Tab-separated table of C-alpha atoms and ligand atoms in Angstrom:
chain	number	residue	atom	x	y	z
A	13	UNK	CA	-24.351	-78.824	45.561
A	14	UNK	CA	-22.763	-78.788	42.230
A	15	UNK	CA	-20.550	-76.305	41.287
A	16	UNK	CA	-19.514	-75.082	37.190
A	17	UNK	CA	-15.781	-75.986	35.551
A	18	UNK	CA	-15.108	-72.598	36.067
A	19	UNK	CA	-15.501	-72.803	39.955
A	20	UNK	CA	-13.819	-76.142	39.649
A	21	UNK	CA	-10.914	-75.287	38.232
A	22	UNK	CA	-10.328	-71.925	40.640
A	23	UNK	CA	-10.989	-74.383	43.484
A	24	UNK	CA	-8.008	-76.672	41.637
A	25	UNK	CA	-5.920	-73.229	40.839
A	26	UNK	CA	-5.953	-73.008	45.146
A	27	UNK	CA	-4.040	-76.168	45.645
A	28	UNK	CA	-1.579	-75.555	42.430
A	29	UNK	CA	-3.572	-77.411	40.033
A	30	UNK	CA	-2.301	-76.529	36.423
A	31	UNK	CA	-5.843	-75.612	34.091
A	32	UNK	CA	-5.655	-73.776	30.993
A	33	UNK	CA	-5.895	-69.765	31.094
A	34	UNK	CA	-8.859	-68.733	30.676
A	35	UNK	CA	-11.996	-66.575	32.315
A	36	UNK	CA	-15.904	-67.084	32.597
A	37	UNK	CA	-18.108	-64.595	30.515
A	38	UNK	CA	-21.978	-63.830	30.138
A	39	UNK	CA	-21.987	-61.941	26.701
A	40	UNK	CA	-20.663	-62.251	22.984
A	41	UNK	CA	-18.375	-59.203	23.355
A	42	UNK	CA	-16.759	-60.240	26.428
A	43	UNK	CA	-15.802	-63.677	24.598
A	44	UNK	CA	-14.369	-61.855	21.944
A	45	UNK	CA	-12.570	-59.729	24.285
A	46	UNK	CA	-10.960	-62.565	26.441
A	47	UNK	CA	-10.527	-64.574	23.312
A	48	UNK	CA	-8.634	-61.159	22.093
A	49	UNK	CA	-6.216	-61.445	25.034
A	50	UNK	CA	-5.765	-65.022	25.362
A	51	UNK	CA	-4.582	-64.811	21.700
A	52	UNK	CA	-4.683	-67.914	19.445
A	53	UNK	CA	-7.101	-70.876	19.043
A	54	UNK	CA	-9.650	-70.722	22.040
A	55	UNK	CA	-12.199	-73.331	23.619
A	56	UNK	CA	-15.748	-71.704	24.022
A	57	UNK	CA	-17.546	-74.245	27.436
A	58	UNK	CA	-20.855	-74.084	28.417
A	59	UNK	CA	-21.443	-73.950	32.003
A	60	UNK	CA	-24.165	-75.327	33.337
A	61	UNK	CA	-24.703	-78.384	35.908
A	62	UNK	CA	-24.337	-81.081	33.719
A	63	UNK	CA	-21.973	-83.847	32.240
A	64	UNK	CA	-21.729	-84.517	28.404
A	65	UNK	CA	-21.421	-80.860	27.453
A	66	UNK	CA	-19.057	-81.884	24.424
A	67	UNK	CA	-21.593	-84.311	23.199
A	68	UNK	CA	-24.452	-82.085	23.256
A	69	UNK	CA	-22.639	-79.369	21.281
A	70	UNK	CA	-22.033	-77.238	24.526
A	71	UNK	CA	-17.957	-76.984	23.920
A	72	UNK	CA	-16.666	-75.218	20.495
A	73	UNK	CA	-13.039	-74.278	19.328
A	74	UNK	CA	-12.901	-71.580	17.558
A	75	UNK	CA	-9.467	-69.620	16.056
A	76	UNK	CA	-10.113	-65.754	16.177
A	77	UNK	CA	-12.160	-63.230	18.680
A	78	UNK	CA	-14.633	-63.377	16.020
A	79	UNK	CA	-15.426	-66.427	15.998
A	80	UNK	CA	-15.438	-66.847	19.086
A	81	UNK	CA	-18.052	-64.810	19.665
A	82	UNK	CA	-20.101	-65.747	16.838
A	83	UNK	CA	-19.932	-69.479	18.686
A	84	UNK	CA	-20.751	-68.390	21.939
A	85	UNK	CA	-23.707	-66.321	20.673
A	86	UNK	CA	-24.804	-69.860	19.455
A	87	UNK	CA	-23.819	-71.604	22.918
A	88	UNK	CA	-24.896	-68.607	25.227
A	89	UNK	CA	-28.802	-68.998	25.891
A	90	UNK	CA	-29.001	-72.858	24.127
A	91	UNK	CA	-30.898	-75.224	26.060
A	92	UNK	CA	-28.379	-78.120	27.141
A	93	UNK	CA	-30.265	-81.534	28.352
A	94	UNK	CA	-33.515	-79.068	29.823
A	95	UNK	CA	-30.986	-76.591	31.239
A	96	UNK	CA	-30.076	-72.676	29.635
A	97	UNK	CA	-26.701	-72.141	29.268
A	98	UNK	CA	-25.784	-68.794	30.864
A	99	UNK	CA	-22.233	-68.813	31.530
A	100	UNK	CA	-19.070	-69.960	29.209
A	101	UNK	CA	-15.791	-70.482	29.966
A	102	UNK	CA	-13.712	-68.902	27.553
A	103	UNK	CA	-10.175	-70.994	27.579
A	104	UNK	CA	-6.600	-71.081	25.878
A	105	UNK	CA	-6.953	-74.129	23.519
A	106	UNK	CA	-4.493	-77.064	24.243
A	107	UNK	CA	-3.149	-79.266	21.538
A	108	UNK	CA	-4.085	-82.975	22.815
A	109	UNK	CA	-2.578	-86.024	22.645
A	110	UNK	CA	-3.597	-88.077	25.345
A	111	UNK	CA	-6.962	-87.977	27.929
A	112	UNK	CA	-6.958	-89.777	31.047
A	113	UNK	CA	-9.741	-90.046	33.656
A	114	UNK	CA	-9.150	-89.194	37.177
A	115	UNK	CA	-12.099	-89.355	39.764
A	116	UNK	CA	-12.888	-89.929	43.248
A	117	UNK	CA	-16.501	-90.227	45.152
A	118	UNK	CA	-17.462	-92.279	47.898
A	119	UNK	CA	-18.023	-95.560	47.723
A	120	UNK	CA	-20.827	-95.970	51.213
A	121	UNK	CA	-20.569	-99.816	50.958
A	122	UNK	CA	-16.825	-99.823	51.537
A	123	UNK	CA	-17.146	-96.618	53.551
A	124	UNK	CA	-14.347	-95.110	52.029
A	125	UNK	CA	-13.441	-92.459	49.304
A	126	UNK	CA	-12.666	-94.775	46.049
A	127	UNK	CA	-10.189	-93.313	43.724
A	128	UNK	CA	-10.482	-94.034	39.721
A	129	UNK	CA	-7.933	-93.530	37.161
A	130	UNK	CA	-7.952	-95.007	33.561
A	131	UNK	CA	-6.104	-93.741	30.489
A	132	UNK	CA	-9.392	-94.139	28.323
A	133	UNK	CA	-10.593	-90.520	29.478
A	134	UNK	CA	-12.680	-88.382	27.525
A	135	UNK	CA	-16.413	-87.929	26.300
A	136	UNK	CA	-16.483	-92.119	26.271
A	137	UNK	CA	-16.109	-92.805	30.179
A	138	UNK	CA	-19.819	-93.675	30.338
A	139	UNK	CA	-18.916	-96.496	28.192
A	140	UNK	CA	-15.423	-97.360	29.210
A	141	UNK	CA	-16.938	-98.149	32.682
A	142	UNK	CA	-20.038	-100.318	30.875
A	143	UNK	CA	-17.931	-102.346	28.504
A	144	UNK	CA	-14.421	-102.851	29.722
A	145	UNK	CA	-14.791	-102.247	33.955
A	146	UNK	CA	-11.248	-103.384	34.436
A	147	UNK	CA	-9.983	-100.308	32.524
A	148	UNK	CA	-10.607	-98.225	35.141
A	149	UNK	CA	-8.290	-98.954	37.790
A	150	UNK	CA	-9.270	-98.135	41.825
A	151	UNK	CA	-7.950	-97.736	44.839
A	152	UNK	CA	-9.831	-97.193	48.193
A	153	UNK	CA	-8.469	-94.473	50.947
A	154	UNK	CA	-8.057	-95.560	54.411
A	155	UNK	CA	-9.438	-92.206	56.362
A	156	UNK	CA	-7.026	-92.503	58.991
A	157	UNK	CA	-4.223	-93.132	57.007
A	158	UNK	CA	-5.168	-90.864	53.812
A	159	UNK	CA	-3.918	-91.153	50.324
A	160	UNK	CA	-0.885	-93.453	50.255
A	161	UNK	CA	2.205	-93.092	47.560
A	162	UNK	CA	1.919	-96.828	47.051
A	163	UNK	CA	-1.271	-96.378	45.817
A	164	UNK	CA	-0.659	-93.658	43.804
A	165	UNK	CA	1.751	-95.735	41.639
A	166	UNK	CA	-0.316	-98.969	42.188
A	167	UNK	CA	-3.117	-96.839	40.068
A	168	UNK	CA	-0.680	-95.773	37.990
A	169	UNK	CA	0.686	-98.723	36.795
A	170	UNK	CA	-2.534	-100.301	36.758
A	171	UNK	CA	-4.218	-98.051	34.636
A	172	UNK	CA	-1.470	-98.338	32.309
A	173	UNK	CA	-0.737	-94.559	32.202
A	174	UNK	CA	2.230	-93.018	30.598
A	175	UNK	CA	5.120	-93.710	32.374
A	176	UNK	CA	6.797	-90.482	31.105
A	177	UNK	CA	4.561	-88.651	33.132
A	178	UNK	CA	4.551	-90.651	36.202
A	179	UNK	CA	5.447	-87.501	38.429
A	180	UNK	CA	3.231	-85.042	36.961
A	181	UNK	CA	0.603	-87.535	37.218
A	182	UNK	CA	1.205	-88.586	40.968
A	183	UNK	CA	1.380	-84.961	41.691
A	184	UNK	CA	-2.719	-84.084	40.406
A	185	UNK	CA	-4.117	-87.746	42.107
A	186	UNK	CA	-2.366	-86.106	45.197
A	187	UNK	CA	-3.601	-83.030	44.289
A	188	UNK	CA	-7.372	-83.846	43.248
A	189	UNK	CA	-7.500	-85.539	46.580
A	190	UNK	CA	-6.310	-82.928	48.755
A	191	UNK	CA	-9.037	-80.454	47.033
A	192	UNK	CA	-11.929	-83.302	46.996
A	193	UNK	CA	-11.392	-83.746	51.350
A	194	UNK	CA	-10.892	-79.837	51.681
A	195	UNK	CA	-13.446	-78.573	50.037
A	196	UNK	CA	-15.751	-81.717	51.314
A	197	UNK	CA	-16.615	-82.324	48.306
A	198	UNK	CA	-18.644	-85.584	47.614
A	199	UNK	CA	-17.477	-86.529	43.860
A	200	UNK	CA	-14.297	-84.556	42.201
A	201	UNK	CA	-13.096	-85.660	38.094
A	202	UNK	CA	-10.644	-84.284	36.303
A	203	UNK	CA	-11.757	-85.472	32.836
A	204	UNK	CA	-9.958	-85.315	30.751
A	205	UNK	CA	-6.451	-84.808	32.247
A	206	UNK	CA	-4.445	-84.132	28.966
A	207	UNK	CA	-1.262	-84.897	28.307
A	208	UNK	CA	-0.379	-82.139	25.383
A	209	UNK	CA	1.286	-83.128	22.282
A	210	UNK	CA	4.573	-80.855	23.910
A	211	UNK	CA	4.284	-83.410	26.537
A	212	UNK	CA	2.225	-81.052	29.235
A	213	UNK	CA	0.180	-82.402	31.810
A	214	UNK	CA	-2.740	-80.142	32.327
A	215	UNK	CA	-6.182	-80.392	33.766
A	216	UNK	CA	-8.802	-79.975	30.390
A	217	UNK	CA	-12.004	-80.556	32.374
A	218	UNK	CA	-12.885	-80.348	36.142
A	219	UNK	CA	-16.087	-81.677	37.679
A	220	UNK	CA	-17.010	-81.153	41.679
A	221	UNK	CA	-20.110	-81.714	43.627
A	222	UNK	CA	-20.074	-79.799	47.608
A	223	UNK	CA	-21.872	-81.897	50.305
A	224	UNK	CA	-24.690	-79.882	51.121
A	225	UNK	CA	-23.980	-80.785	54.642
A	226	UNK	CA	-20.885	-78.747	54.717
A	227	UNK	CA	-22.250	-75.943	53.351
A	228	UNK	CA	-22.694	-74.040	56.835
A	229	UNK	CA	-18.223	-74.555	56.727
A	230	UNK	CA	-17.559	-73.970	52.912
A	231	UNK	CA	-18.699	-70.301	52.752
A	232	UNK	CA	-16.940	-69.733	49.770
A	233	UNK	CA	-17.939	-72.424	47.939
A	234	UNK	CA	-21.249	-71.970	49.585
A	235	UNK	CA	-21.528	-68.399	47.837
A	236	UNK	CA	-21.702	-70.256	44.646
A	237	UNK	CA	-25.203	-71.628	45.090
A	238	UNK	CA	-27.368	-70.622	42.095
A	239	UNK	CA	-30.976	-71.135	41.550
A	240	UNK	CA	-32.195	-73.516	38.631
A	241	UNK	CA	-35.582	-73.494	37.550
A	242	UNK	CA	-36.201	-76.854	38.798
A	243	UNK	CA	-34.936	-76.158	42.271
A	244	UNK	CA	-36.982	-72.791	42.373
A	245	UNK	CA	-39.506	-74.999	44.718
A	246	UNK	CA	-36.544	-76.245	46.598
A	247	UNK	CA	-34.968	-73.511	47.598
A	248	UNK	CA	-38.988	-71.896	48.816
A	249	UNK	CA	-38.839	-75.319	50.788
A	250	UNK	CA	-35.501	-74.428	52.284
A	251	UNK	CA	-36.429	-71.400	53.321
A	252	UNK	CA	-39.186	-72.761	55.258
A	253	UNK	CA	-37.363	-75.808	56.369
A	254	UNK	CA	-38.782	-78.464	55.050
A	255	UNK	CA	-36.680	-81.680	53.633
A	256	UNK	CA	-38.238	-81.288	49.937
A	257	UNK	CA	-37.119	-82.928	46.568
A	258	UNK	CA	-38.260	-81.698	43.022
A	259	UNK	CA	-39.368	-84.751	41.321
A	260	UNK	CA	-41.035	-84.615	37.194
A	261	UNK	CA	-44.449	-86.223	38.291
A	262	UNK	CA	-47.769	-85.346	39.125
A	263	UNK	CA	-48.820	-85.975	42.112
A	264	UNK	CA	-48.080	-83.629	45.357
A	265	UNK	CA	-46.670	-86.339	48.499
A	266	UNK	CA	-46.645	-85.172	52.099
A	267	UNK	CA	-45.423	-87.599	54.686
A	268	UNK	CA	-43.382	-87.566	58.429
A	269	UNK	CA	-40.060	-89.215	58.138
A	270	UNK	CA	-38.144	-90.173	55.190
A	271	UNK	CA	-39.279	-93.628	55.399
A	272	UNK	CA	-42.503	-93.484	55.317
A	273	UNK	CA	-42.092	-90.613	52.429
A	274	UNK	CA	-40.332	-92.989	50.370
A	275	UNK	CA	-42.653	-95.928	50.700
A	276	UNK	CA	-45.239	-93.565	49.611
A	277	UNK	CA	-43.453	-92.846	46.312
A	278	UNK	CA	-43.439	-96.696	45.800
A	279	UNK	CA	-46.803	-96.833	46.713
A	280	UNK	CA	-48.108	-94.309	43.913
A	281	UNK	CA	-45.517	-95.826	41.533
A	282	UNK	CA	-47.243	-98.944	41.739
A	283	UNK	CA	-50.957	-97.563	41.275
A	284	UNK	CA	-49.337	-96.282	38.422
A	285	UNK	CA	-49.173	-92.442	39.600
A	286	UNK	CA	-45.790	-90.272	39.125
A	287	UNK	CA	-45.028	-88.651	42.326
A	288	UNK	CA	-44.393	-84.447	42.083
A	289	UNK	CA	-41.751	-84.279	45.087
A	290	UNK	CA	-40.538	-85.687	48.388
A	291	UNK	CA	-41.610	-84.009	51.756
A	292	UNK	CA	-41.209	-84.967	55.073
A	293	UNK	CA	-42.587	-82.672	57.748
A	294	UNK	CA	-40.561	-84.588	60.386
A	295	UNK	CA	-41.026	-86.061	63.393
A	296	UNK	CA	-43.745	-84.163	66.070
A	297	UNK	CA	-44.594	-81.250	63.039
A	298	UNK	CA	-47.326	-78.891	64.466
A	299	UNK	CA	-50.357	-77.327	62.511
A	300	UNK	CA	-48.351	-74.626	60.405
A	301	UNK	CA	-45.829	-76.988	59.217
A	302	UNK	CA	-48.193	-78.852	57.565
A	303	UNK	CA	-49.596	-75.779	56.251
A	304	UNK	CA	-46.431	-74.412	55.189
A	305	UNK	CA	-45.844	-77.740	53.255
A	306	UNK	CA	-48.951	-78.056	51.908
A	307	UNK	CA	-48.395	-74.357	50.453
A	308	UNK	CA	-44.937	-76.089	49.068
A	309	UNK	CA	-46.477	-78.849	47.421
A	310	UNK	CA	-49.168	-76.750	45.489
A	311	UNK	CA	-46.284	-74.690	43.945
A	312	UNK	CA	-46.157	-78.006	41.920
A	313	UNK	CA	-49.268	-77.749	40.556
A	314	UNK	CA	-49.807	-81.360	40.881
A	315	UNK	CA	-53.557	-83.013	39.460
A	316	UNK	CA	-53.746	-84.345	43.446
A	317	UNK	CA	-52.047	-84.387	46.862
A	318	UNK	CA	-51.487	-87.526	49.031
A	319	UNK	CA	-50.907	-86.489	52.341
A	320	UNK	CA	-49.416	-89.466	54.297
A	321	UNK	CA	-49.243	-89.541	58.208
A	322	UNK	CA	-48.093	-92.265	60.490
A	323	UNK	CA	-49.224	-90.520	64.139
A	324	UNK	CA	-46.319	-90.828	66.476
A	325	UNK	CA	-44.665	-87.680	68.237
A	326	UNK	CA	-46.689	-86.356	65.022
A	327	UNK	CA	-50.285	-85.422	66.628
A	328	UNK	CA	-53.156	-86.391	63.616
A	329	UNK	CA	-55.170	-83.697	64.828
A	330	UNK	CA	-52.595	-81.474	64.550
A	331	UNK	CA	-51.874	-82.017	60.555
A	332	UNK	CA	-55.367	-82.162	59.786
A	333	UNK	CA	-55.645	-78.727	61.172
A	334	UNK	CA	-53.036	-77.236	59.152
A	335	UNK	CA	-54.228	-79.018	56.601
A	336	UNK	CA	-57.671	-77.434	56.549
A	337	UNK	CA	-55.822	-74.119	57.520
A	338	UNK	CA	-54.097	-73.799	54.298
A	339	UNK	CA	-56.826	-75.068	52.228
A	340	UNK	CA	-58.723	-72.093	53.974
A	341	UNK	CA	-56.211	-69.795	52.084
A	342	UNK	CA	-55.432	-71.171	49.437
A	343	UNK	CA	-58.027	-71.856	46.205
A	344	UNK	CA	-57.076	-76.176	45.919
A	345	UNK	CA	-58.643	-77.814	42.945
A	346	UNK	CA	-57.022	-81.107	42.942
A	347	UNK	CA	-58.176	-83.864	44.900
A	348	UNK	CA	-56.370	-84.207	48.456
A	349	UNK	CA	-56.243	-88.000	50.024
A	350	UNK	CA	-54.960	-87.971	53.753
A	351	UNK	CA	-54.054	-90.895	55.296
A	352	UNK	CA	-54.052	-90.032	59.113
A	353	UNK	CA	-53.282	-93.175	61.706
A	354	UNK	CA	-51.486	-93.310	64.984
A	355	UNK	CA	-51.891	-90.949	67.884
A	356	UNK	CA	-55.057	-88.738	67.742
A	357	UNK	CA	-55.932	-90.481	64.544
A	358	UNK	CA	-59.488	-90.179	65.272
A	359	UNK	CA	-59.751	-86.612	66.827
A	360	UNK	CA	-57.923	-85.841	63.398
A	361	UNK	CA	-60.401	-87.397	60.928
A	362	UNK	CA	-63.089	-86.259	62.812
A	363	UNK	CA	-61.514	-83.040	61.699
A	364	UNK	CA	-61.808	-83.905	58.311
A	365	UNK	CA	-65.608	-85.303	58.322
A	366	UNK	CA	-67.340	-82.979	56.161
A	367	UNK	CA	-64.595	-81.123	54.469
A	368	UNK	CA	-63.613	-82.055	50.590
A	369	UNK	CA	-60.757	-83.858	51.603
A	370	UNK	CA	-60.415	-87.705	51.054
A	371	UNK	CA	-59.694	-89.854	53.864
A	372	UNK	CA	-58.194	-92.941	53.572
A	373	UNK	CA	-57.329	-95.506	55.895
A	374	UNK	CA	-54.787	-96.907	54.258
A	375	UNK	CA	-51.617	-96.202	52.163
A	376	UNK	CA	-52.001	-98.612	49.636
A	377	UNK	CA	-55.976	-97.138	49.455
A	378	UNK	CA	-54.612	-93.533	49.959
A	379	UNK	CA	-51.983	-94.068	46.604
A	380	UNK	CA	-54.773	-95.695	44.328
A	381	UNK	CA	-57.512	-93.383	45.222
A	382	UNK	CA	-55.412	-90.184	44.844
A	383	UNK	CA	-54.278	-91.928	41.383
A	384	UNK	CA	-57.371	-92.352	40.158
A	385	UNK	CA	-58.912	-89.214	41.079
A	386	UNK	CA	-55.654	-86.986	40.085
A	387	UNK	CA	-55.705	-88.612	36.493
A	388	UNK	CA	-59.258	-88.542	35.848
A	389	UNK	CA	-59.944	-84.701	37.107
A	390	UNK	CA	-58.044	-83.383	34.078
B	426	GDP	P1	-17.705	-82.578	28.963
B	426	GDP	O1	-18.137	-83.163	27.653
B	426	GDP	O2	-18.850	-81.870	29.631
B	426	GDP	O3	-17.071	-83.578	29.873
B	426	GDP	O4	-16.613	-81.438	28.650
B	426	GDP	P2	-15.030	-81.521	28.446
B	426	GDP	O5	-14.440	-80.273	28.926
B	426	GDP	O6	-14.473	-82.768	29.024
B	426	GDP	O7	-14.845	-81.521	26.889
B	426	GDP	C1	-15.192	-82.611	26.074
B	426	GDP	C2	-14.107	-82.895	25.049
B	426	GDP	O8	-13.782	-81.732	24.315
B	426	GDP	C3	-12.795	-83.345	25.680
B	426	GDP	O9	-12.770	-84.721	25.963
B	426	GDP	C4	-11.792	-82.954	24.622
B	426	GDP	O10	-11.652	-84.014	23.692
B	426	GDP	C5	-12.440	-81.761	23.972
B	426	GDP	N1	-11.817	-80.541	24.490
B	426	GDP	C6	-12.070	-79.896	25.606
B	426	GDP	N2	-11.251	-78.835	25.739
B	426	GDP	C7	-10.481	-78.827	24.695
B	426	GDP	C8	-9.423	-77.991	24.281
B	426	GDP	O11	-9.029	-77.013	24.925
B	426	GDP	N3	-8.855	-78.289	23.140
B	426	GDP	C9	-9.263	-79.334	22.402
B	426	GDP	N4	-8.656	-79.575	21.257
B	426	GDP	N5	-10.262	-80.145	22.764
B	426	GDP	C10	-10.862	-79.901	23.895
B	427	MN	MN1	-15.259	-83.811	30.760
């Protein structure tokens, strides 16, 4: 789950984290107000759940209430890389004169949280990490041992930070850390960390993703969850608890285990098809799972359905029931392909015989005939 700057920077504020002063706000007037009592320059941040904000024209200084709120009536509403901008953060400007880049995710190869400093911080990370790798320097956490000192001056160093600052700087890698593993977070930044041209060390920027995993022990993180438009369908499919991903294709994908669900994806990639979403049904799913999914998948509004079952604990009969069942209901269009094999494959196409759905005893036939049919219907 991502979470805004704003919710960031509260969640830094909790451990002691110097940020800039500065509230969220929905309107014009309350931008001007806050900018009012902030006094002085202010910075104007879009919030929505994505990086490269500054680049995209989503951040704006501005010098008096009024214009403040004469820029946040242009950032308020905007459309930022397919998302509306909603929220700002309304902050005291700070006069910079350095930005470093402090980050940490995990890296699953080396099973361990990686930690990433450089002092090239700033809109230009992207391409810091491209062109010049070794200016980022890293440091892996031991889990059982946590975040060293050593290390923290071993990045330090490495990165070539200001040695001026070493303290202050040791203090938010410390910090940044303990706030990543409390709040389980899965990726926490802090870019840019600014050092101000009085010699401050402050955090400008603050990016954090939750692990959706923890959710059920982060309730107040948890409370932060906010529909987008894209994950309208998601949240439907969470609700009826089904493993579902929004994906930008076309075509609707129904399959048991993640697997198999993937390999479908690949499958219609290949035929040339885009695929709509990811849904697995899981292992041993009974008829109104299927029909709950199925009801999922045509919130999509795909041009065709592939409905892809490998028969295991998962009874054939039983998804080609709910299958028909919610085609019953609901007013399909779209071609539907079902691929049915494994236990009670054959009870479950007999099932089918008759009906307008297209069986397919394959999934290499199921992806090319549910291509062909979803692109030429419309
Ligand atoms: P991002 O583009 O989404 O990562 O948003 P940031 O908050 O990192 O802002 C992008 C850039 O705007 C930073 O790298 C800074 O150079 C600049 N910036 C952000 N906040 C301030 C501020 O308070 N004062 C000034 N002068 N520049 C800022
Ligand atoms: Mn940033």
């Amino acid at each position: 789950m991502k979470i805004h700057e704003y919710q960031a920077k509260l969640v830094l504020a909790q451990v002691g984290v110097p940020t800039p002063k500065g509230e969220m706000a929905e309107s014009p007037e309350d931008v001007a107000r806050i900018a009012g009592e902030l006094g002085g320059r202010v910075v104007v941040k879009a919030q929505v759940h994505v990086g490269g904000r500054g680049k995209a024209g989503g951040i704006k200084l501005s010098s008096t209430p009024e214009e403040a709120r004469e820029v946040s009536g242009q950032i308020l509403g905007m459309d930022l890389k397919g998302l509306t901008v909603k929220k700002v953060l309304v902050e005291q400007a700070i006069a910079i004169d350095l930005e470093y880049y402090l980050g940490m995710i995990f890296d699953r190869d080396a099973r361990r949280v990686v930690l990433m400093v450089s002092k090239e911080g700033g809109m230009e990370i992207e391409e810091v990490a491209e062109r010049d790798p070794k200016a980022i320097a890293k440091a892996w956490i031991d889990p059982a041992i946590g975040l060293a000192d050593y290390q923290v001056r071993d990045l330090i160093f490495d990165a070539g930070l200001s040695r001026a600052h070493v303290k202050e700087i040791t203090f938010f890698i410390k910090k940044l850390y303990e706030a990543f593993m409390t709040s389980d977070a899965t990726l926490a930044e802090i870019n840019p960390l600014v050092i101000t041209k009085d010699g401050q060390v402050i955090a400008a920027d603050c990016k954090m993703d939750i692990d959706d995993n923890a959710l059920f022990r982060q309730k107040a993180l948890a409370a932060w969850q906010e529909s987008e438009a894209d994950s309208a369908i998601e949240d439907e499919a969470r609700e009826r608890g089904l493993t579902y991903v929004h994906l930008d294709g076309d075509i609707g994908i129904i399959g048991n285990g993640a697997g198999l669900v993937m390999t479908t994806l690949d499958a219609v990639g290949r035929e040339g098809g885009k695929a709509a979403n990811f849904l697995d049904i899981g292992g041993g799913a009974k008829a109104a799972v299927v029909k709950n999914a199925l009801e999922v998948v045509m919130m999509e509004q795909p041009k065709g359905v592939l409905i892809n079952i490998f028969g295991g604990i998962t009874r054939c009969d039983e998804v080609a029931k709910g299958v028909l069942e919610a085609c019953g209901q609901l007013d399909i269009q779209v071609p539907i392909v079902v691929r049915l094999s494994g236990t009670a494959e054959a009870e479950g196409r007999a099932l089918l015989e008759g009906t307008s759905l297209i069986p397919a005893a394959t999934m290499q036939e199921a992806a090319s005939k549910v291509v062909e049919l979803a692109y030429a219907t419309r």
